[in-house]
N, CA, C and O atoms as a MOPAC input file, in Angstrom:
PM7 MOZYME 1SCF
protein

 N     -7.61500 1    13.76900 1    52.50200 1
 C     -8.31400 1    12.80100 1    51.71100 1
 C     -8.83000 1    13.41200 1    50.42300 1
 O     -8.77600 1    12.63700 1    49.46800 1
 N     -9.40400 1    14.83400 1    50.12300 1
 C     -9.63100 1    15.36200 1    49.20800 1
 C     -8.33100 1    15.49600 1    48.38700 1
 O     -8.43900 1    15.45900 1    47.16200 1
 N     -7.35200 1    15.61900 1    48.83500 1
 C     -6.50500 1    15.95200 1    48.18100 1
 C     -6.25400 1    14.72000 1    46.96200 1
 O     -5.90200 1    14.81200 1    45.78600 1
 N     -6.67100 1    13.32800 1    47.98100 1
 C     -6.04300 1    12.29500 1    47.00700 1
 C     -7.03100 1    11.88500 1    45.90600 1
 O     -6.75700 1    11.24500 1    44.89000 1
 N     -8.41300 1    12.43600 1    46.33700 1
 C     -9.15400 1    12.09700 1    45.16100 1
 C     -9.42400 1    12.60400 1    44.08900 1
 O    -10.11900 1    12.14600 1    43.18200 1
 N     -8.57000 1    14.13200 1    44.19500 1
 C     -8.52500 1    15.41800 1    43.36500 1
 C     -7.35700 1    14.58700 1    42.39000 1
 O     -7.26300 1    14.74000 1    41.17200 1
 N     -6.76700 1    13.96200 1    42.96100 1
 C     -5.49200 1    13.56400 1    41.67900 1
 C     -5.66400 1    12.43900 1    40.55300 1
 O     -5.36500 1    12.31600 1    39.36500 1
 N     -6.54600 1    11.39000 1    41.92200 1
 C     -6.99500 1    10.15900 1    41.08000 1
 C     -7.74800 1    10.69800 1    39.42500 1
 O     -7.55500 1    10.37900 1    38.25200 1
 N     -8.42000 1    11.40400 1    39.95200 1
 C     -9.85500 1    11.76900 1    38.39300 1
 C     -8.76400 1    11.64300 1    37.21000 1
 O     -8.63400 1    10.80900 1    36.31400 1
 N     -7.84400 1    13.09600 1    37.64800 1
 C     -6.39000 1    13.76500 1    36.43100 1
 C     -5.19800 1    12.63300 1    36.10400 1
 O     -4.52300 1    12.78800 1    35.08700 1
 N     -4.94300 1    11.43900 1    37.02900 1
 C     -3.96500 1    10.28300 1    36.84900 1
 C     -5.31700 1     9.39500 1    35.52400 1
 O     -5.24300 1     9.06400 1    34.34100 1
 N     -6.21400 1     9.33900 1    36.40500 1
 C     -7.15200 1     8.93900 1    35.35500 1
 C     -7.10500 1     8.99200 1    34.26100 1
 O     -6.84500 1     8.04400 1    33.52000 1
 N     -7.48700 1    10.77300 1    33.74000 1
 C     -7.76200 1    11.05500 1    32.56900 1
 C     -5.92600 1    11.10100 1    31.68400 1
 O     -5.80900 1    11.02000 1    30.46100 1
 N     -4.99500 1    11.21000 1    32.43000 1
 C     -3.89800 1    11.08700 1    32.11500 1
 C     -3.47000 1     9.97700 1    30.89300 1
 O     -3.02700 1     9.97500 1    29.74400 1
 N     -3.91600 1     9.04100 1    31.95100 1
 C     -3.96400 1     7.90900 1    31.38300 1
 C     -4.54700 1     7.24300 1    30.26600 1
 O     -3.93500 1     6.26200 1    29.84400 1
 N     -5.62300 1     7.58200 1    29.69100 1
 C     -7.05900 1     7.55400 1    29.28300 1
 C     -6.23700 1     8.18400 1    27.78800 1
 O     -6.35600 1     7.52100 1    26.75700 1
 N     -5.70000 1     9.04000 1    27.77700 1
 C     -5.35500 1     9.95500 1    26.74700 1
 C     -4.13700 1     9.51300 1    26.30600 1
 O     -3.79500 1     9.87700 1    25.18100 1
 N     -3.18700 1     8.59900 1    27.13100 1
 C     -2.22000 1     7.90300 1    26.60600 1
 C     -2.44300 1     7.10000 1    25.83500 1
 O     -2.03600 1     7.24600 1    24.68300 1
 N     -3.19900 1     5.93100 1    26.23100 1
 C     -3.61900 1     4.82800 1    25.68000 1
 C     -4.32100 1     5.48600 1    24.18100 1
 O     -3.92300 1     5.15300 1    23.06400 1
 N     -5.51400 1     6.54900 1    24.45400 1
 C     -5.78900 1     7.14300 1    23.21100 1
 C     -4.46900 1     7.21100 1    22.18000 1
 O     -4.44900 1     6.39500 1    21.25900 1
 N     -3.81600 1     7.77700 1    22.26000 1
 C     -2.51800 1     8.37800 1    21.98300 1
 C     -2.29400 1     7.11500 1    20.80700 1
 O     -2.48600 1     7.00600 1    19.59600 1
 N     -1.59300 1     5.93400 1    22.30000 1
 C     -1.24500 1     4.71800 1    22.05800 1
 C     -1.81900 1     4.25600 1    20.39200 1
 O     -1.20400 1     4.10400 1    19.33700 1
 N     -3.32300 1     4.12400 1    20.76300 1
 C     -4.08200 1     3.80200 1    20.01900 1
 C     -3.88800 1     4.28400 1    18.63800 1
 O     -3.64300 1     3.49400 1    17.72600 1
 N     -3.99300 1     5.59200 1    18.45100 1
 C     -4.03500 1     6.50800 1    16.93900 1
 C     -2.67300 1     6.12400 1    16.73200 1
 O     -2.75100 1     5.14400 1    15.99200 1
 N     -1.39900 1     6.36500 1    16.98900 1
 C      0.12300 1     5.49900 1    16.48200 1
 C      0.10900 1     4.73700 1    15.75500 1
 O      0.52900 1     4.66300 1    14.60000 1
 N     -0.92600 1     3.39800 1    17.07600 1
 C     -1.09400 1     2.34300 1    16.37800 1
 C     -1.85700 1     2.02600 1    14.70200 1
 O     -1.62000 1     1.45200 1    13.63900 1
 N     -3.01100 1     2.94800 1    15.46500 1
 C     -4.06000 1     2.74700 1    13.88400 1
 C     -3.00200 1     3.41900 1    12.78600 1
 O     -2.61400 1     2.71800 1    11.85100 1
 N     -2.57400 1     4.70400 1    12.91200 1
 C     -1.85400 1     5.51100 1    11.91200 1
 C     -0.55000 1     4.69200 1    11.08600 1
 O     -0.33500 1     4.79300 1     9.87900 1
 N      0.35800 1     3.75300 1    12.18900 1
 C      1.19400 1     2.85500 1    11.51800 1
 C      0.68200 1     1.56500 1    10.54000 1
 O      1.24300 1     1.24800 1     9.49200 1
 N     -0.52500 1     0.88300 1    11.12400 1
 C     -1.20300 1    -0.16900 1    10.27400 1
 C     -1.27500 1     0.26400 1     9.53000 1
 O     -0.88500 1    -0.37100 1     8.55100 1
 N     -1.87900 1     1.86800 1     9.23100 1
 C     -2.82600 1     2.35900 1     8.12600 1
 C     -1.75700 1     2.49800 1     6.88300 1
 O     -2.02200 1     2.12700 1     5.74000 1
 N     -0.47800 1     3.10400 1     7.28900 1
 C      0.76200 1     3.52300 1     6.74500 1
 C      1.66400 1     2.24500 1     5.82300 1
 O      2.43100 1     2.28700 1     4.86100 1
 N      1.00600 1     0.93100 1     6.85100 1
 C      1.91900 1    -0.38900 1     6.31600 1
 C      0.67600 1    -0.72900 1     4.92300 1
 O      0.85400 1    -1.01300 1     3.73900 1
 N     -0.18700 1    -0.59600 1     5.49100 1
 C     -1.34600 1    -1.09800 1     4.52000 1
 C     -1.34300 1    -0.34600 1     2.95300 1
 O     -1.60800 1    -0.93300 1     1.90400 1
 N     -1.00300 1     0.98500 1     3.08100 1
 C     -0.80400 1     1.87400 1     2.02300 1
 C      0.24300 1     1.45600 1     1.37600 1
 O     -0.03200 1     1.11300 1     0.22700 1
 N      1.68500 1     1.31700 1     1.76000 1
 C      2.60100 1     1.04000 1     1.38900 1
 C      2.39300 1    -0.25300 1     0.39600 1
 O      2.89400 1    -0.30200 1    -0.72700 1
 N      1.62700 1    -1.23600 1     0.93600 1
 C      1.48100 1    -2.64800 1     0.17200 1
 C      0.25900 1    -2.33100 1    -0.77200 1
 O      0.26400 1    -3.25700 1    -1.58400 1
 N     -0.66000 1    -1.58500 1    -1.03500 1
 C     -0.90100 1    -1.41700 1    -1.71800 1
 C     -0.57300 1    -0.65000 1    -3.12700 1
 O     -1.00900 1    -0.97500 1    -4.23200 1
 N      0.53100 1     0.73600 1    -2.74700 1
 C      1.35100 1     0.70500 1    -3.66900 1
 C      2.32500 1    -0.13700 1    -4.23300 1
 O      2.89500 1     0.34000 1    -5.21500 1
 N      2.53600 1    -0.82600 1    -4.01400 1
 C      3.86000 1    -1.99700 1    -3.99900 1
 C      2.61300 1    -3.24600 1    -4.92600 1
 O      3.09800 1    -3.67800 1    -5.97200 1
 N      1.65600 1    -3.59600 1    -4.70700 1
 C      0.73800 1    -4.37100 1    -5.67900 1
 C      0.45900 1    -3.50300 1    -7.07100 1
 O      0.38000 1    -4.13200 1    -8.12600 1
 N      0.33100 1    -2.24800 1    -7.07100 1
 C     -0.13400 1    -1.24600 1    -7.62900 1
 C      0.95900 1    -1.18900 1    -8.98400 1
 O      0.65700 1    -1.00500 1   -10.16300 1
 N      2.17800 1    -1.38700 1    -8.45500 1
 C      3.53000 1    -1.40800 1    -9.47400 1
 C      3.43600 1    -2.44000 1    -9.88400 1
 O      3.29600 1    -2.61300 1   -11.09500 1
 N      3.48300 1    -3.49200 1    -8.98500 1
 C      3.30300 1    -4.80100 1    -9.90300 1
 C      2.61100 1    -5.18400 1   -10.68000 1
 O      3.00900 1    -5.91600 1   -11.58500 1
 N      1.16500 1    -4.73800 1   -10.53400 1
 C      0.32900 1    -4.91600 1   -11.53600 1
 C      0.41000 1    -3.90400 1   -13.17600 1
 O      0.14400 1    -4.15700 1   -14.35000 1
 N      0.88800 1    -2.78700 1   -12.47800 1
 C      1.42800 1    -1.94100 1   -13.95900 1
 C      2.16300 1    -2.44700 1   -14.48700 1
 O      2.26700 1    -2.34800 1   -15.70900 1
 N      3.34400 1    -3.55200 1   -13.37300 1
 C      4.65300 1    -4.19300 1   -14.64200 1
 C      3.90600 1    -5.22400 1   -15.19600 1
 O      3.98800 1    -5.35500 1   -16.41700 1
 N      3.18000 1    -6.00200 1   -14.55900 1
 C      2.87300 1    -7.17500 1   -15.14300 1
 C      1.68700 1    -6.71100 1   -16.65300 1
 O      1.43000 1    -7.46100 1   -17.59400 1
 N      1.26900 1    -5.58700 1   -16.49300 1
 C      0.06600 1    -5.42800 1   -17.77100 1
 C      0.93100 1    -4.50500 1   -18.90400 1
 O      0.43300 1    -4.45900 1   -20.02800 1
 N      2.19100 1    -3.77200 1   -18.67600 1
 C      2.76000 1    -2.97000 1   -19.44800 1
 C      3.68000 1    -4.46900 1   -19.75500 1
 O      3.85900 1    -4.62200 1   -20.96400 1
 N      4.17800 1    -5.38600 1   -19.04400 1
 C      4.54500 1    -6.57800 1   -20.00300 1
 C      3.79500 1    -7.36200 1   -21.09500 1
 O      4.16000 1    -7.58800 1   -22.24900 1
 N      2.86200 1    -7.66100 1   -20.57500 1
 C      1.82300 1    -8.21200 1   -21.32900 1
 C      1.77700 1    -7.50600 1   -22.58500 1
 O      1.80700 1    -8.02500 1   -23.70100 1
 N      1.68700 1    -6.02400 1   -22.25300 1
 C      1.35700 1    -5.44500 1   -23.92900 1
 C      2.41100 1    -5.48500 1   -24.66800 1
 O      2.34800 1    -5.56000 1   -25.89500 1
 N      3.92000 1    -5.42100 1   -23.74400 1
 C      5.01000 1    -5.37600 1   -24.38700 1
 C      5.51100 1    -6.68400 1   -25.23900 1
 O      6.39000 1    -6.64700 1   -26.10000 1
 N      4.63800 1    -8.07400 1   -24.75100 1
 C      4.85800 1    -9.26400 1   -25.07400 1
 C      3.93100 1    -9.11200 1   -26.44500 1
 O      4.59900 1    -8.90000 1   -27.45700 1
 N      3.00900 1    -9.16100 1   -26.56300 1
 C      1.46900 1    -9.01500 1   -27.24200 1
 C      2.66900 1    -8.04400 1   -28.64700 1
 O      3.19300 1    -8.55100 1   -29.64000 1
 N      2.72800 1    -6.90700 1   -28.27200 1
 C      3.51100 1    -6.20200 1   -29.25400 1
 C      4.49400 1    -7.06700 1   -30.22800 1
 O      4.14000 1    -7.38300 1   -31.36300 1
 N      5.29800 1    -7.29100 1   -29.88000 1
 C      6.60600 1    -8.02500 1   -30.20900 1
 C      5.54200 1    -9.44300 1   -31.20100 1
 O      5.86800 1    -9.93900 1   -32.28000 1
 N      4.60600 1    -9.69100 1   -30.58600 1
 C      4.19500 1   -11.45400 1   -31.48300 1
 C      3.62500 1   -10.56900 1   -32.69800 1
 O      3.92100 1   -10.78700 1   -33.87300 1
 N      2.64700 1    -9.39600 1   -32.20500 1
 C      2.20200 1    -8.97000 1   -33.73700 1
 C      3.56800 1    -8.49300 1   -34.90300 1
 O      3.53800 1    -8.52700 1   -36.13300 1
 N      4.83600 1    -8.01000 1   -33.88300 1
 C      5.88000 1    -7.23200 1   -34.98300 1
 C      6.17300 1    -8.77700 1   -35.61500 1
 O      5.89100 1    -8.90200 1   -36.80700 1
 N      6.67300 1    -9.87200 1   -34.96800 1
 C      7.12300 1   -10.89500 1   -35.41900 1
 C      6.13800 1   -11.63300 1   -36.24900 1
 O      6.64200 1   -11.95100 1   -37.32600 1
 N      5.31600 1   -11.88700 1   -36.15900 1
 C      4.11100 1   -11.94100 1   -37.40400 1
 C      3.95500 1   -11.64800 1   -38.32500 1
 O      3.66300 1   -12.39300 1   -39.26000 1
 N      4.17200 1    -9.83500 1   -38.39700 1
 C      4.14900 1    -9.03200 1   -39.43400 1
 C      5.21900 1    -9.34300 1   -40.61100 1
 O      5.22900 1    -9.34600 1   -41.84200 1
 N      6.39500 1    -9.68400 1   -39.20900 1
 C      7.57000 1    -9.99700 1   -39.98200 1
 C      7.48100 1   -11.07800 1   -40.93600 1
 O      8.05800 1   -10.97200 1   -42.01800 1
 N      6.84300 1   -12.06400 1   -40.65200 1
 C      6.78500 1   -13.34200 1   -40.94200 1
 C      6.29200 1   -13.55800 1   -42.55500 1
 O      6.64000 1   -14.10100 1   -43.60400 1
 N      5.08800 1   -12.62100 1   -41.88600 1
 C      3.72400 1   -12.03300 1   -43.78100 1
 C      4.84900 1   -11.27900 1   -44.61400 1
 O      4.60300 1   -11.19400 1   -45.81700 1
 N      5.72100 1   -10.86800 1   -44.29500 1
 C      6.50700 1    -9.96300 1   -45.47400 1
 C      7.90700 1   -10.63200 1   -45.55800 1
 O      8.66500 1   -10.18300 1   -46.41800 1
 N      8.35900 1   -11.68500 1   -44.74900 1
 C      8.83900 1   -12.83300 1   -45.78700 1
 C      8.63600 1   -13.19900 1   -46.75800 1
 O      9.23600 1   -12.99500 1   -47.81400 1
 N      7.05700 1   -14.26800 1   -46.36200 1
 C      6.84100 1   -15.16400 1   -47.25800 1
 C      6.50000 1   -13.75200 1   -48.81400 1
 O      6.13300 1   -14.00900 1   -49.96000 1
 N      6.67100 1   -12.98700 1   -48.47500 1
 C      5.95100 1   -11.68800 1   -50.03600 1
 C      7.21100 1   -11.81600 1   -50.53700 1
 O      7.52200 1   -11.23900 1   -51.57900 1

């Protein structure tokens, strides 16, 4: 009978440390997907504001252009 309760504690803690295990995977993959989409917003927002200036640019060249027509 000692014998079987000597195993239960160690199946126990066996176990205990899987699920731990389980757990950190888990957190470590969310954490990994979450990063990923934040780089991925991170680009988009650089394309969308390096457009903007690139748009913004182009109306002042075409403007400029416009003032040294009418001269």
């Amino acid at each position: 009978m000692d014998h079987c309760d000597s195993t239960t504690p160690s199946s126990s803690s066996t176990t205990q440390q899987q699920e731990a295990s389980s757990l950190k995977k888990r957190f470590l993959k969310g954490a990994k997907e979450q990063r990923s989409r934040l780089y991925i917003l991170k680009r988009c927002i650089i394309m969308l504001l390096c457009w903007q200036k690139s748009s913004a640019m182009h109306q002042i060249i075409n403007h400029v252009a416009c003032i040294f027509n009418f001269l």
